[in-house]
Coordinates of C-alpha atoms in Angstrom, one line a residue:
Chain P
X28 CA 29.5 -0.8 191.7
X29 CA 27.9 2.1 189.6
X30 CA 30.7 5.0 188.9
X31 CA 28.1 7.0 188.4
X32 CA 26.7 6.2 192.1
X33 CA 29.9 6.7 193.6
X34 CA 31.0 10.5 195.0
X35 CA 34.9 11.7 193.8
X36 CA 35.5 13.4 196.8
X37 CA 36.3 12.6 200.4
X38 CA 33.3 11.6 202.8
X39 CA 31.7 14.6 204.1
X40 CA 33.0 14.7 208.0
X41 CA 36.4 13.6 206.6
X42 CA 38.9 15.4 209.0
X43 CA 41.6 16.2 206.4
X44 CA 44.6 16.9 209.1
X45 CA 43.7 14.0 211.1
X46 CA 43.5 11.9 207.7
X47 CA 46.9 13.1 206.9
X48 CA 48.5 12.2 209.9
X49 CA 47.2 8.7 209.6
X50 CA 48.6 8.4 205.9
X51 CA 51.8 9.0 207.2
X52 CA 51.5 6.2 210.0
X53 CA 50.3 3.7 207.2
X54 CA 53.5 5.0 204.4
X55 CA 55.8 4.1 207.9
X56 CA 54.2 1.1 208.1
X57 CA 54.2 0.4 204.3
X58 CA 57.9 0.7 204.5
X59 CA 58.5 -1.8 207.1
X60 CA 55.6 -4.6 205.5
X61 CA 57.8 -4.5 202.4
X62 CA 61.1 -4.9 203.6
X63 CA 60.0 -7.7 205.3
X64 CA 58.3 -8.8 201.9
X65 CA 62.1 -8.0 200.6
X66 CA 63.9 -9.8 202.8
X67 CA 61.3 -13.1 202.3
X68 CA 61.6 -13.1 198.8
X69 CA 58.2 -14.9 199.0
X70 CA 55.6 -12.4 197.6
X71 CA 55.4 -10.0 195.4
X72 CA 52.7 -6.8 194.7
X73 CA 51.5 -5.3 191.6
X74 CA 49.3 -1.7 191.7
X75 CA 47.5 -1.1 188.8
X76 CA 46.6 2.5 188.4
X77 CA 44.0 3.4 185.9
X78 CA 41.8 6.7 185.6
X79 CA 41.2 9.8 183.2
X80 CA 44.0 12.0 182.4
X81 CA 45.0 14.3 185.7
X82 CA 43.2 11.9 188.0
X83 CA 46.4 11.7 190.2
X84 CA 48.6 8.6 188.8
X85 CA 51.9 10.1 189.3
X86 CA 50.8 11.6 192.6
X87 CA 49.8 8.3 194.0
X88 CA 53.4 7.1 193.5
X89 CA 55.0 10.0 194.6
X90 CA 53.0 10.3 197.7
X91 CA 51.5 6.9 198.9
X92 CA 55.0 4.9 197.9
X93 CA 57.6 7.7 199.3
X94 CA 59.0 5.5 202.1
X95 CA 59.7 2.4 200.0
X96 CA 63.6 2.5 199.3
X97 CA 64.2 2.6 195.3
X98 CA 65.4 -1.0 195.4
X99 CA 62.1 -2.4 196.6
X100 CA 59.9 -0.9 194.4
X101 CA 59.5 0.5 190.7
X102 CA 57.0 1.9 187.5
X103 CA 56.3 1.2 184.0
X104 CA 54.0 2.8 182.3
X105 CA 52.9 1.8 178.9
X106 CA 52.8 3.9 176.4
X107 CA 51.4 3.4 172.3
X108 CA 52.6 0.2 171.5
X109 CA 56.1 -0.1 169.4
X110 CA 55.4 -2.7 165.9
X111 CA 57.9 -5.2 168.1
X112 CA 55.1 -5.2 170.8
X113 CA 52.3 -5.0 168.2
X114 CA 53.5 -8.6 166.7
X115 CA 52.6 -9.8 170.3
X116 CA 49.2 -10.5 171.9
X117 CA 48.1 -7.4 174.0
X118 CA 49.3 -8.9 177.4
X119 CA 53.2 -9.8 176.4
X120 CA 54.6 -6.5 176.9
X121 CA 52.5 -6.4 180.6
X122 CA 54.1 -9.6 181.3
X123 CA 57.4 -8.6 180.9
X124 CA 56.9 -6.0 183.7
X125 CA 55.4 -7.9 186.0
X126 CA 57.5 -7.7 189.6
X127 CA 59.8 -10.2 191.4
X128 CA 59.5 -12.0 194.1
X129 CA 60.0 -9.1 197.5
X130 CA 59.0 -6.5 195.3
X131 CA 56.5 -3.9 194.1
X132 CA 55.9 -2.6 190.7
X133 CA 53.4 0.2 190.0
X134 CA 51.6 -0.2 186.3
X135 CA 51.2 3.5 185.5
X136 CA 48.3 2.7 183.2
X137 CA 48.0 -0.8 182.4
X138 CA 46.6 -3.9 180.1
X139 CA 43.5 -2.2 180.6
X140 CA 44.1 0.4 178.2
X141 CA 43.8 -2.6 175.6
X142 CA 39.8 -2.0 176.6
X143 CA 39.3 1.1 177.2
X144 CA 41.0 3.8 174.7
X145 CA 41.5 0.9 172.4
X146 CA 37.6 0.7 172.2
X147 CA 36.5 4.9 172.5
X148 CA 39.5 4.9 169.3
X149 CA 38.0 2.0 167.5
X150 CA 40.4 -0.2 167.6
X151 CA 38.9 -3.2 169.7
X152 CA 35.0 -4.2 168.9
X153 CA 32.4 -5.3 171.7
X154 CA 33.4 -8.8 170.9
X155 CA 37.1 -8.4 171.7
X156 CA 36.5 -6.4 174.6
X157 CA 34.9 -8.5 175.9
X158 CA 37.2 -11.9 174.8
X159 CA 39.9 -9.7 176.4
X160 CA 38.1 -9.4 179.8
X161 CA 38.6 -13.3 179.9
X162 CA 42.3 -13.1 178.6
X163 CA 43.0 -10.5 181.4
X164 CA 40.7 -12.6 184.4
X165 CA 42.7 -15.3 183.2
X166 CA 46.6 -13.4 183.2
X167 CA 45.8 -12.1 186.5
X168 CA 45.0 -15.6 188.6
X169 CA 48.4 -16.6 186.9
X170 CA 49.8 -13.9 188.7
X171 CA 48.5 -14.1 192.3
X172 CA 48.7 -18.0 191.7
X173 CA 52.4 -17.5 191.7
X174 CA 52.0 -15.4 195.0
X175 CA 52.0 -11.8 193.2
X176 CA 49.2 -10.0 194.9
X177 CA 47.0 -7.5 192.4
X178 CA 45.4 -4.2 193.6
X179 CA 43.6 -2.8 190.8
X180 CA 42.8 1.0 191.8
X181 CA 40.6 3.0 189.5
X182 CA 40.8 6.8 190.5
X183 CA 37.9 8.0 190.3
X184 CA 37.5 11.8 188.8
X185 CA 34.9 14.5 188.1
X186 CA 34.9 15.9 185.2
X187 CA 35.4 19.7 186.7
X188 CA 38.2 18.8 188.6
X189 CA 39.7 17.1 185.6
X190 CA 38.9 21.0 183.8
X191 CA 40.9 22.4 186.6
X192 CA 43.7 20.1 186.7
X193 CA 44.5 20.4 182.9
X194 CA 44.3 24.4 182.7
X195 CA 46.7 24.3 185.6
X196 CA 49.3 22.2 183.2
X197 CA 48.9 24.7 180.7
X198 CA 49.3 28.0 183.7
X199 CA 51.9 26.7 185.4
X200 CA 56.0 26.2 184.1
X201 CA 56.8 23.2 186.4
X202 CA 53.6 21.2 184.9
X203 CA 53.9 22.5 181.1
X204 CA 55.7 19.2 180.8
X205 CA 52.8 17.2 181.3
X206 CA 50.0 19.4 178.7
X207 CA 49.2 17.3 175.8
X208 CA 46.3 18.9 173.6
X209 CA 45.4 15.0 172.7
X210 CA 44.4 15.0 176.5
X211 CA 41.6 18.0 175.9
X212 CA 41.3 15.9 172.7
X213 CA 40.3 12.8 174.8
X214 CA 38.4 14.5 177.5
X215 CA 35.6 15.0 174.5
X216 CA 35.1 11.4 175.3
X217 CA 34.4 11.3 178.7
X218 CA 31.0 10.1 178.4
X219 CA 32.4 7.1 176.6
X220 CA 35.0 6.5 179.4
X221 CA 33.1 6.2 181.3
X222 CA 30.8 3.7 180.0
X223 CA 34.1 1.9 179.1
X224 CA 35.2 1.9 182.8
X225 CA 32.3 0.6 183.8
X226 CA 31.7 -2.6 181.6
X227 CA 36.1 -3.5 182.4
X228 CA 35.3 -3.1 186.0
X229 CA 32.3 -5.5 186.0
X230 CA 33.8 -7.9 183.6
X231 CA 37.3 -8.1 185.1
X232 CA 36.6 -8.2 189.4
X233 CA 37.0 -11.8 189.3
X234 CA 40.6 -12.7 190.1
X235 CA 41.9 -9.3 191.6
X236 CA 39.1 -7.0 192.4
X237 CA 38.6 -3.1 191.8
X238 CA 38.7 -0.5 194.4
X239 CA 36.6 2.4 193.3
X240 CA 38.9 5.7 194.9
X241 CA 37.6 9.1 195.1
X242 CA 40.3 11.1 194.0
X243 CA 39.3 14.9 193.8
X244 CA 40.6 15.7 197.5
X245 CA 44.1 14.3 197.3
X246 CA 44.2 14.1 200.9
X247 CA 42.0 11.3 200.5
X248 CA 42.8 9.3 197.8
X249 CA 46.6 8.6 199.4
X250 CA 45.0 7.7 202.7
X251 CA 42.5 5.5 200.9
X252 CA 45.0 3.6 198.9
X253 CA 48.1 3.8 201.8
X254 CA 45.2 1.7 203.9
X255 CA 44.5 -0.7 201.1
X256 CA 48.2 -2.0 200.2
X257 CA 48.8 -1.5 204.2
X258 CA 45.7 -3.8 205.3
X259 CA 46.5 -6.5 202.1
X260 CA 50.1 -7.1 202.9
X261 CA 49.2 -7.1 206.6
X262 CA 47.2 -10.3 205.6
X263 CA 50.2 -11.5 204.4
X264 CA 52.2 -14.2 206.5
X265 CA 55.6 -11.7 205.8
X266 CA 58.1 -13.4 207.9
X267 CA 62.1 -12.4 208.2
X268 CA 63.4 -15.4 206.8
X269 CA 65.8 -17.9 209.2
X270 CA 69.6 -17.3 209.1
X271 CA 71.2 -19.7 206.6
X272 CA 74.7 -20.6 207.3
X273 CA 77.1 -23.8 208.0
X274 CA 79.7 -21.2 209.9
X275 CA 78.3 -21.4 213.3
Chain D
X4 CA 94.5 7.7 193.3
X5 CA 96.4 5.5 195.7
X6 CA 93.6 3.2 197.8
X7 CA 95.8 2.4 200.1
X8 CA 96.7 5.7 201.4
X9 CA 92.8 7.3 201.5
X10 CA 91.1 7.2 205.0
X11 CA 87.8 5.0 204.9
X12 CA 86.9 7.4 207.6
X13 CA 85.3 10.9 207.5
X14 CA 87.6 13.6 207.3
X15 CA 89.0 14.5 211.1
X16 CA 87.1 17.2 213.0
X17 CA 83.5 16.4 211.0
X18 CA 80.7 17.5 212.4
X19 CA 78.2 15.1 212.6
X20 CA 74.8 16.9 213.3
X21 CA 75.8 19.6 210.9
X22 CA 76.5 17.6 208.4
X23 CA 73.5 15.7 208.5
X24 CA 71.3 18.4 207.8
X25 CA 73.3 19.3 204.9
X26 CA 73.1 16.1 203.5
X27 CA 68.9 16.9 204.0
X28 CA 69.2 20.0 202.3
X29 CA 71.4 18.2 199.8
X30 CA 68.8 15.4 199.5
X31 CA 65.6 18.0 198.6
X32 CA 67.8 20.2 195.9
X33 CA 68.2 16.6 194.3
X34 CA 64.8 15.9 194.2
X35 CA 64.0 19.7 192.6
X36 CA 66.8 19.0 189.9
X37 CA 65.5 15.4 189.1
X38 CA 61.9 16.7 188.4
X39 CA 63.5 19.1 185.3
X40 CA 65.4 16.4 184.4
X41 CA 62.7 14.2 183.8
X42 CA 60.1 17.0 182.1
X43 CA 63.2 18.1 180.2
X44 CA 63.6 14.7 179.2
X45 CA 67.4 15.6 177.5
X46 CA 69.9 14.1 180.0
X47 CA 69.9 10.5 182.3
X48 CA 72.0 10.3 185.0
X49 CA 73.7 6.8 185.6
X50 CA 75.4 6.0 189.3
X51 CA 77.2 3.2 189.4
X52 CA 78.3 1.9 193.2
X53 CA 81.0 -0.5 193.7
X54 CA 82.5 -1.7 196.6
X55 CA 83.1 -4.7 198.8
X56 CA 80.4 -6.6 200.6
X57 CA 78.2 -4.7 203.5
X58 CA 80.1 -1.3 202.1
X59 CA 76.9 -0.3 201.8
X60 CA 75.5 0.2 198.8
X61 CA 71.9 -0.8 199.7
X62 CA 72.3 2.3 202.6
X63 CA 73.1 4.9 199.5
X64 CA 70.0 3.9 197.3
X65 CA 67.8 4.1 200.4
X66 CA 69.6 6.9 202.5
X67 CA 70.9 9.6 199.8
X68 CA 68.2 9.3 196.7
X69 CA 64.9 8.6 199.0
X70 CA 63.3 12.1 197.5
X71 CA 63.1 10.6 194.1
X72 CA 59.9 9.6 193.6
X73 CA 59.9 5.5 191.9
X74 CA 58.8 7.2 188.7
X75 CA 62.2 8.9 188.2
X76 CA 64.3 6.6 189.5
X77 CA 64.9 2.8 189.4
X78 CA 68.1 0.3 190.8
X79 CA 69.3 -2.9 188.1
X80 CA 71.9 -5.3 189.8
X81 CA 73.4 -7.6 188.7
X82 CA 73.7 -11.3 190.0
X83 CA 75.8 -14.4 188.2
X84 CA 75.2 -13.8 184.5
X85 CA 72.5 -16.4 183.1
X86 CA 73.2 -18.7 180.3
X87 CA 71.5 -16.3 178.1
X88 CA 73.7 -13.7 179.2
X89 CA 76.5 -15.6 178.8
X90 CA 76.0 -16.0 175.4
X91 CA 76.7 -12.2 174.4
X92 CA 79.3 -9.8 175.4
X93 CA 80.1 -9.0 179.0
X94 CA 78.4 -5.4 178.1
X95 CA 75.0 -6.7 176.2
X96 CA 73.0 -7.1 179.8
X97 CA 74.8 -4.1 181.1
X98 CA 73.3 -1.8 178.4
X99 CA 69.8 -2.6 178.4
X100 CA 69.9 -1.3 181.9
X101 CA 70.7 1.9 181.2
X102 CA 68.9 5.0 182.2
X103 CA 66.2 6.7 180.1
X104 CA 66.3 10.0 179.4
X105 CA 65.0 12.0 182.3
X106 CA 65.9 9.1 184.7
X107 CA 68.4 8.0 187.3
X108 CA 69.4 4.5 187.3
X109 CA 71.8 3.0 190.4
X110 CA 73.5 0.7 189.2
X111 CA 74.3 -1.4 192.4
X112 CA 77.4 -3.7 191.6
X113 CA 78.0 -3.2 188.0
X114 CA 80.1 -3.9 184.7
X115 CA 83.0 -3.6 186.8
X116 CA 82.7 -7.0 188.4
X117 CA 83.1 -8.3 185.1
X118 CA 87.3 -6.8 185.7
X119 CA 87.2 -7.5 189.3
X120 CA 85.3 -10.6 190.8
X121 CA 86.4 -12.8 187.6
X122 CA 89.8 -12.1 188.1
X123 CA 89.9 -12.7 191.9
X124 CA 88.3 -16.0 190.2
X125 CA 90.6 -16.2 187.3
X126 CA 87.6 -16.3 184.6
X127 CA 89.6 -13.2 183.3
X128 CA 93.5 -13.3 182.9
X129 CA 95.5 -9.8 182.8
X130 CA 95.0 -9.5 179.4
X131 CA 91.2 -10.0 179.3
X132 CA 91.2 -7.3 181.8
X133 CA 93.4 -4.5 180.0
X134 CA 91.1 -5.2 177.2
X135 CA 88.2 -4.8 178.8
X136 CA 89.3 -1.5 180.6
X137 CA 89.2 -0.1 177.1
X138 CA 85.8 -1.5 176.3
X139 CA 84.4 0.0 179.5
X140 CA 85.6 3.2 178.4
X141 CA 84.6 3.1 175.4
X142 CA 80.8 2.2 176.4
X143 CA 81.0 5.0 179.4
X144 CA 81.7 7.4 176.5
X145 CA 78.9 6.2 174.1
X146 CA 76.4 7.1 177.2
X147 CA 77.7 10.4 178.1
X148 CA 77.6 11.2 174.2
X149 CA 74.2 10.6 174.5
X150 CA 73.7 12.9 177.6
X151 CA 73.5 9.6 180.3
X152 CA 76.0 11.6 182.7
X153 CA 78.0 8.5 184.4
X154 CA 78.8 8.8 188.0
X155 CA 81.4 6.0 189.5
X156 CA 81.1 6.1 193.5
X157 CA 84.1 3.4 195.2
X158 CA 82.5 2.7 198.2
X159 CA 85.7 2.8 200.1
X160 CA 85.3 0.4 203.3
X161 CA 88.1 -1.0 206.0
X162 CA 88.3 -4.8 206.7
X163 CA 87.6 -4.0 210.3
X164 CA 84.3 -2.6 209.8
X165 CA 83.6 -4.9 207.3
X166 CA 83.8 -7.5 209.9
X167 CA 81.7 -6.2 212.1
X168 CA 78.9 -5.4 209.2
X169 CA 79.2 -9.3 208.5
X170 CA 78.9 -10.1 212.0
X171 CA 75.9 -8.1 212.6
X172 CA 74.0 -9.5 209.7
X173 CA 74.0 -12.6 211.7
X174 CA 73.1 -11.5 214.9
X175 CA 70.0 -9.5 213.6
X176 CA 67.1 -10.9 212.8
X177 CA 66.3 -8.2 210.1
X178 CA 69.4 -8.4 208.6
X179 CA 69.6 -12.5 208.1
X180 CA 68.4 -12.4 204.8
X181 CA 71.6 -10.2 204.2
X182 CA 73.9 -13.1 205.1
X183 CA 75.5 -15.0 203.0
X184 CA 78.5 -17.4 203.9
X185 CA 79.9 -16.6 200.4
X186 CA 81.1 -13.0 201.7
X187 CA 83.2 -14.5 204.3
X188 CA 85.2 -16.8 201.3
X189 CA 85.4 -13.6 199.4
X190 CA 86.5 -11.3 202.4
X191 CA 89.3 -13.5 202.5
X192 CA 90.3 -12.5 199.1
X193 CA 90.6 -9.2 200.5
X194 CA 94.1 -7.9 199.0
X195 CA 93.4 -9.4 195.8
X196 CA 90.7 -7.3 195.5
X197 CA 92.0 -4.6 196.7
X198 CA 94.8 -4.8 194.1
X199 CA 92.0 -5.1 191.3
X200 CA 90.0 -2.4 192.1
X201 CA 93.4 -0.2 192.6
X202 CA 94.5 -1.4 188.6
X203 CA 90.8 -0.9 187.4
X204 CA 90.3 3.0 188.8
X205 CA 93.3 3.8 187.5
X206 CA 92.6 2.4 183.8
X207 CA 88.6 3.8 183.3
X208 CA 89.2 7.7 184.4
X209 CA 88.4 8.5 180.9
X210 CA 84.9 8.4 180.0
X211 CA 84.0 8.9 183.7
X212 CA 86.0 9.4 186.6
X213 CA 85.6 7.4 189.5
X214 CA 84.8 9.2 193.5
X215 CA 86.3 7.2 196.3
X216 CA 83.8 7.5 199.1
X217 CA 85.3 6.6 202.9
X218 CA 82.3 4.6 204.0
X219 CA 82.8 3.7 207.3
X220 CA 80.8 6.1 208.9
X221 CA 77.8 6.2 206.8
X222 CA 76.0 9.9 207.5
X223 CA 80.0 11.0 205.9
X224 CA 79.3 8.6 202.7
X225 CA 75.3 9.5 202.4
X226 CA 76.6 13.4 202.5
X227 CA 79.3 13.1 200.2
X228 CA 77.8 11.0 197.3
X229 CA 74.4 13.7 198.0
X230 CA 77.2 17.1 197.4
X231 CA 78.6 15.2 194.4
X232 CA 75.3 14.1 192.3
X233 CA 74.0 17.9 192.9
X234 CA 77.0 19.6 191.5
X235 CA 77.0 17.5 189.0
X236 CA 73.4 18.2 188.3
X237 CA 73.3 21.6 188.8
X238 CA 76.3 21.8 186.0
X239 CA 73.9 20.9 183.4
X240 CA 71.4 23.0 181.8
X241 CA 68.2 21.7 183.1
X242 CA 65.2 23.5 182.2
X243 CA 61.5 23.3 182.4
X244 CA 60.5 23.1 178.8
X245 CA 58.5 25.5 177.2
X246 CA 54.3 24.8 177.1
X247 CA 53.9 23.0 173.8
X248 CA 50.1 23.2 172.6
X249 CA 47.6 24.9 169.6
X250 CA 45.4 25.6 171.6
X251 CA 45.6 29.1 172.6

């Protein structure tokens, strides 16, 4: 998988409406997947979100995850680590997040920060990048061995949309919020990113594997990631559980 | 605030229908207020529900706060307290779990089991509880000091409909994983309970008041918890902050 080779937007022919109306028929079915996944108590689902600044994280849990009921489901997002976490290894503050059994929990940026800005700043050599690839191969089989299913999504961006997505933070009241100058600051470094991107995804496909998603139509990126969890739990055996009781 | 004397009905002459689409209407201004709260990042909003089994406090998370997307909005509740938590004050687990600034947490069962389920168990005497009451209060007022705005719903439910809530959990197969043949012991606490929830309301009004909420019909509850979080939101100065950068 080359980034490089890979288009952001949607396949040409995509029909956008008829796209949209299956997105909704996959969030309905979302919904129902995971209460059963609720009510077994039996597996659990982790989505990893990682991509460039204004590649659409917050709009993927917004929009793909809108049906799943508050107590089923929930975020963290990791920001510079505190000195508390820094006295850790790199993956004990992920741990700590990591979802119970029935539920989902969206990483909002992830361990793989630990090789990726971590590197472009500096901060991490080749050597421990690529010691960390093992660490993070090795964290994940721990998870899915204990039934928690990974979907590692990397949302993939061009850098003009990324342009436009960042002036419109800086145009528009309701997104001023979200403007950082670090992230204009970062975007300098794109070239880097990406080269960073590219080495994690190679090194790290081995116990959850990446999906590549084109994310400059949004249209397309929820459909394309509403189909992925759909199709994965669907491969599930998510059963109601038997009624347990000595009153009948 | 006599329990006893308030209907666990809607009010007589409700409109259904109409009511319902308020509650929708209701539903989206929440959403709108929740998205300043969390770019203004000054005030949290804290709901705590309490109320007997199957008075539906699982129907409020999913039914009245399902515009919030997961990033702004997460549940905590709170089983038997482990050893671990044992080991500190009734309050220590309780606080960790509340809301970040810009955030809503539901609190589904709560610090107030700790003066209500212990007594019907007699873990807690009378004089525990009185103590407590003040210790509540006094923790209620150290979050809204810090701008956590504390919301108390009493989900107020009848034994009759209780019974047939119960009932139905084991008749459905959807619902199983509801059942537990613990709530049919406690149900026959009933009055105690009753009588400990009356003595509790009436002695933690001063931080935050508490909002009895007739739940048997359950469009009336959704509505009426949906009105009171959006006044109470719309009290507050929320505001967009101002666009924060050196770059221009």
């Amino acid at each position: 998988m080359k980034l490089s080779e890979i288009s952001t937007w949607a396949p040409k022919g995509s029909n956008k409406n008829e796209i949209k109306e299956l997105t909704k028929e996959l969030k309905q079915r979302m919904a129902s997947l995971q209460h059963k996944m609720r009510a077994q108590e039996k597996y659990s689902l982790l989505v990893v979100l990682q991509g460039m600044d204004a590649s659409g994280k917050d709009g993927v849990v917004k929009n793909v995850f809108s049906k799943i009921p508050a107590f089923g489901i929930s975020v963290a997002s990791f920001k510079v680590p505190t000195k508390k976490e820094l006295a850790h290894d790199f993956l004990w503050r992920i741990h700590q997040e990591s979802p119970e059994k029935g539920q989902i929990k969206i990483f909002n940026r992830s361990h793989y920060e630990d090789v990726l800005v971590t590197r472009v700043l500096g901060f991490v050599d080749d050597a421990q990048a690529k010691k960390r690839f093992g660490l993070i191969n090795n964290f994940e089989a721990s998870l899915q061995d204990n039934k928690t299913i990974v979907l590692k999504f990397y949302l993939h961006l061009s850098k003009e949309v990324q342009e436009q997505r960042l002036k419109e933070r800086m145009q528009e009241r309701d997104k001023f919020y979200k403007h950082s100058d670090g992230d204009w600051e970062t975007r300098k470094s794109w070239d880097q990113y990406m080269k960073y991107y590219q080495e994690c995804i190679d090194h790290t496909q081995e116990a959850a594997p990446w999906h590549i998603i084109p994310v400059d139509d949004k249209w397309y990126k929820e459909y394309l990631i509403a189909k992925i969890v759909v199709e994965t739990l669907e491969k599930l055996d998510l059963e109601y559980p038997d009624l347990v009781t000595e009153l009948v």
